[in-house]
Every structure is written in structure tokens, then in C-alpha cells.
Short mmCIF file of C-alpha atoms and ligand atoms in Angstrom, two decimals:
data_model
loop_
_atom_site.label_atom_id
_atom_site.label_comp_id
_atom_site.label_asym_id
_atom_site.label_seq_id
_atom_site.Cartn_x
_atom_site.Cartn_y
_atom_site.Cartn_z
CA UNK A 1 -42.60 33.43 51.14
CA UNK A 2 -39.15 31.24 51.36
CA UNK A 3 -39.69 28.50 48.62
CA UNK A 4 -37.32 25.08 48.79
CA UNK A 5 -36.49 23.17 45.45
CA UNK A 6 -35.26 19.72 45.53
CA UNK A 7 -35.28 17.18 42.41
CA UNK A 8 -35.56 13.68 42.66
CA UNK A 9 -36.91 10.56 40.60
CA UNK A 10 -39.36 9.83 43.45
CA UNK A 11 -40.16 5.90 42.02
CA UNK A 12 -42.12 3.55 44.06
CA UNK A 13 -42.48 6.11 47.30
CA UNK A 14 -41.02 4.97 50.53
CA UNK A 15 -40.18 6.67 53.64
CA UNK A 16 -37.10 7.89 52.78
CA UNK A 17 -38.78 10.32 50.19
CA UNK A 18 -41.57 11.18 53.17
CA UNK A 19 -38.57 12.16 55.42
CA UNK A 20 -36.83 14.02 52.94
CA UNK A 21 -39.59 15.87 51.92
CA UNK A 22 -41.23 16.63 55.29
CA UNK A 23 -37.33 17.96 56.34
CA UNK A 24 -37.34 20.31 53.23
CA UNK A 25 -41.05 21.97 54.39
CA UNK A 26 -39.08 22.53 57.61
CA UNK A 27 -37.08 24.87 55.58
CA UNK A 28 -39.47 27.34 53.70
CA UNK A 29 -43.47 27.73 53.22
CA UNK A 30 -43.45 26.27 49.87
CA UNK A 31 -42.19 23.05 48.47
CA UNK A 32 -41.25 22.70 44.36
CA UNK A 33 -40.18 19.18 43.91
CA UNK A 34 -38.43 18.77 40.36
CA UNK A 35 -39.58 15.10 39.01
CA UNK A 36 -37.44 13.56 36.59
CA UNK A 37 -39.17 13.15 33.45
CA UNK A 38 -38.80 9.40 32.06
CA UNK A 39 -36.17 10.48 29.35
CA UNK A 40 -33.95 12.24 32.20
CA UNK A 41 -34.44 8.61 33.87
CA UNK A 42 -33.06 7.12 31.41
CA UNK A 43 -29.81 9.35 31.22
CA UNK A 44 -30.00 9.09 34.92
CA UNK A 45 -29.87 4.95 34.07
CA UNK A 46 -33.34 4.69 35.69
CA UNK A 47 -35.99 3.19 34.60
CA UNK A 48 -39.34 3.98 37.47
CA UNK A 49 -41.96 1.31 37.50
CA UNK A 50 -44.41 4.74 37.80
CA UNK A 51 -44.38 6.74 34.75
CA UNK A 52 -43.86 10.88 35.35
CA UNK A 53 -47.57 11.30 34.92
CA UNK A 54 -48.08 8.80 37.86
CA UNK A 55 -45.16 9.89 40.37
CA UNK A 56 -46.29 13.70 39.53
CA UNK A 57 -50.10 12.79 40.86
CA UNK A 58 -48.68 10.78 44.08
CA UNK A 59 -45.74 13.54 44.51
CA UNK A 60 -48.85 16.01 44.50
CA UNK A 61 -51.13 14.14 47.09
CA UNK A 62 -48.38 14.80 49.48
CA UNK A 63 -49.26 17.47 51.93
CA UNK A 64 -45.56 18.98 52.44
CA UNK A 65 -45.38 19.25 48.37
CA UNK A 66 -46.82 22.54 46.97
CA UNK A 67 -45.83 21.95 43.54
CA UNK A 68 -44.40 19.58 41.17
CA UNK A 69 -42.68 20.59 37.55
CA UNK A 70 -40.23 18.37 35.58
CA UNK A 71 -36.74 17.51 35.29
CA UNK A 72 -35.30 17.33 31.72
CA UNK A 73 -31.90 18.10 32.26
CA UNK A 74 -28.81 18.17 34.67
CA UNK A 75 -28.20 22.06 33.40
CA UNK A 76 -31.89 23.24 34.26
CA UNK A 77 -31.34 23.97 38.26
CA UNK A 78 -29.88 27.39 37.66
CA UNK A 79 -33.30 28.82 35.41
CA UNK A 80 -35.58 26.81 37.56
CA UNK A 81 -34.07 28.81 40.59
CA UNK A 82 -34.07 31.97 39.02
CA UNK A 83 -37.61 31.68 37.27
CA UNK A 84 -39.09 29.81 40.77
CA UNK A 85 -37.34 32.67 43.05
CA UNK A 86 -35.80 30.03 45.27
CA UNK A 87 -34.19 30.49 48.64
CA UNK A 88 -33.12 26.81 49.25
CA UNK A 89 -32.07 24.00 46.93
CA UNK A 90 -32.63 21.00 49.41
CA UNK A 91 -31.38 17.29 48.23
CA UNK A 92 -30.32 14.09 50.15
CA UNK A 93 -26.53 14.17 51.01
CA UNK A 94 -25.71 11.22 48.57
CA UNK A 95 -25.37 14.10 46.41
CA UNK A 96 -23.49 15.78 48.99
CA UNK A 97 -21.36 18.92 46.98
CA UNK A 98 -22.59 17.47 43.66
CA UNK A 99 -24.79 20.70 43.22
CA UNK A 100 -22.44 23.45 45.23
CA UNK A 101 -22.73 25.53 42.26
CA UNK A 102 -25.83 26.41 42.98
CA UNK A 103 -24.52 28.72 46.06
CA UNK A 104 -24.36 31.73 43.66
CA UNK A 105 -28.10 31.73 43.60
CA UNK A 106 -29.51 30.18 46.74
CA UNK A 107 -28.60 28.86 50.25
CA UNK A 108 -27.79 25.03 49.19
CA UNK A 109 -28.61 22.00 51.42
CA UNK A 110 -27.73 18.48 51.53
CA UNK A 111 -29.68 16.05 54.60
CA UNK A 112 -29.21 12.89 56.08
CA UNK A 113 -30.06 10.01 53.47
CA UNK A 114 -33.01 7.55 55.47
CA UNK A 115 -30.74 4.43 56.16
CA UNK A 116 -32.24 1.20 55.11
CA UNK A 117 -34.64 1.97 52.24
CA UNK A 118 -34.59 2.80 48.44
CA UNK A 119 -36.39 1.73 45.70
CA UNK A 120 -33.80 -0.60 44.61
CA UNK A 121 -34.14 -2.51 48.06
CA UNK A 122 -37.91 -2.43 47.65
CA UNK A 123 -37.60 -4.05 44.03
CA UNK A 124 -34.68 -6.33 45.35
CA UNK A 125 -36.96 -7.43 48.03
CA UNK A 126 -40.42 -8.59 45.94
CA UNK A 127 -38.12 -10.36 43.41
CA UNK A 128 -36.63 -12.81 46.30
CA UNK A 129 -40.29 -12.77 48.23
CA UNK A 130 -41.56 -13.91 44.95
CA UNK A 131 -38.76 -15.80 43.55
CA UNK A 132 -37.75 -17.73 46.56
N1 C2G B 1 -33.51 9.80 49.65
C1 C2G B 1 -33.30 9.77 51.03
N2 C2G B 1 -33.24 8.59 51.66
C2 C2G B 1 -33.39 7.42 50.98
C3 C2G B 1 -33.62 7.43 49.59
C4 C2G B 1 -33.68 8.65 48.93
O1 C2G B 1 -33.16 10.84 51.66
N3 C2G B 1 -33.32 6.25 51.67
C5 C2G B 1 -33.55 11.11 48.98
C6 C2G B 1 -32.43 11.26 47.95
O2 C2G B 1 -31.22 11.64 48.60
C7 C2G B 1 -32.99 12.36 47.05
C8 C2G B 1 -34.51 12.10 47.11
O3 C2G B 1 -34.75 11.24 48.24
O4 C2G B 1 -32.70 13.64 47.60
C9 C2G B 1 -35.03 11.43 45.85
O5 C2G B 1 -34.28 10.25 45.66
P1 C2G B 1 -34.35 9.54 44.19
O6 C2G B 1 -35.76 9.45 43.76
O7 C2G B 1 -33.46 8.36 44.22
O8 C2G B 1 -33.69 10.68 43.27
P2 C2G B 1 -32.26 10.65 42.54
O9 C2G B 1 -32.18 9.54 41.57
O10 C2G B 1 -31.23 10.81 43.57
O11 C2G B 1 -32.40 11.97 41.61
O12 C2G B 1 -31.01 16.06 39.67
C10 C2G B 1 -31.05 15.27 40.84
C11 C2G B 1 -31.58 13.89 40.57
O13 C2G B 1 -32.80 13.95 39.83
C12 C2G B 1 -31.78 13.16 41.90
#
């Protein structure tokens, strides 16, 4: 079985998240999708309108997600690799060779970002809809 990783806050779920997470099935059988945890948010400078508990259950209605475990840490992607026996680490290329360290352990991946969306646009958006 070839399992993909790939790590993400995942806040207020949009189609870029669909088409980077349908594109990362394409690569294995079984999708892991690392959540950031609301403290890592907040070293990330996030702060999701869903809390973990909320973007875990969505995350896991998702038919190309297999599993969902959390993200505490920049330094966990090595054990979670090793202890998940992953073949591909998979991520959006705005991260492009932010995580080529991870070549030591597993084939490493960066795709095409959706253009036009994020969940900064989609907050940006309601506040001038309802703001005027
Ligand atoms: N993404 C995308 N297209 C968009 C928006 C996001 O392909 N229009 C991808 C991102 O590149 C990322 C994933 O969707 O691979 C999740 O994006 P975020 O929830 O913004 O996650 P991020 O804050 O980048 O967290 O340790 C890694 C971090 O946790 C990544």
C-alpha cells in the first residue's frame, strides 16, 4: 500500500484544499493529512475560524482522506514518516523546497497552488460583502 502525507491548516475548506487533496490520492492508496492543531496555528500566525476538532471531522468526511492525525510541530514530519511508513510527502508548491529534507525518507512533492482562492480571500471577501 503506497501512503501520501501532506500537512496543512485546512480552515474554512475551499477548492483549493479539494484539488490538492484529490491530486495527492492520485499518488498512493492512502491519504494521512497532518492538521495543524490550534497551538501550531498560532506559531504558524493563524488563527482558523474551525477549531482542530471541527476541521479534523470535515477533513474526515472527505472521500480522498483516509486519515487525519495532528500537527504540533515543524520538527514532527521526519517520525510521522517513519512511524506512518510513508512513500510520498505531498504539499502545495508555496512551500516549494521548504521541506526537501524530507528526501532522505520519502519521494517529496510539491503541486500547483489553485490560483484564485484561500481562506484569507474567502474572509477578505464576507468582510467587504458585509461591510460595504
Ligand atoms: N493550497 C492550494 N491552493 C490554494 C490554497 C491552498 O493548493 N489556493 C494548498 C496549500 O499549498 C497546502 C494545503 O492546500 O498544501 C493546505 O493549505 P493551508 O491550510 O493554508 O496550510 P498551510 O498554512 O500552508 O500549512 O507544516 C506545513 C503547514 O502546516 C502548511
Amino acid at each position: 500500500m503506497k501512503k501520501v502525507i501532506t500537512y496543512g491548516t485546512f480552515d474554512l475548506l475551499h477548492m483549493g484544499h479539494i484539488n490538492l487533496l484529490r491530486r495527492a490520492k492520485e499518488y498512493g492508496d492512502y491519504l494521512i493529512v497532518a492538521i495543524s492543531a490550534d497551538e501550531f496555528n498560532a506559531l504558524k500566525g493563524k488563527k482558523a475560524y474551525y477549531t482542530f476538532e471541527q476541521r479534523k471531522a470535515i477533513l474526515e468526511a472527505i472521500k480522498y482522506v483516509d486519515e487525519v492525525i495532528p500537527e504540533y510541530t515543524w520538527e514532527q514530519k521526519i517520525e510521522d514518516v517513519k512511524k506512518h511508513n510513508i512513500d510520498v510527502f505531498l504539499m502545495g508548491d508555496d512551500w516549494e523546497g521548504k521541506f526537501d529534507f524530507l528526501k532522505d525518507y520519502c519521494e517529496v512533492i510539491y503541486l500547483p497552488r489553485t490560483v484564485g482562492i484561500s481562506t484569507t480571500k474567502i474572509k477578505t471577501d464576507l468582510n467587504m460583502a458585509n461591510n460595504g
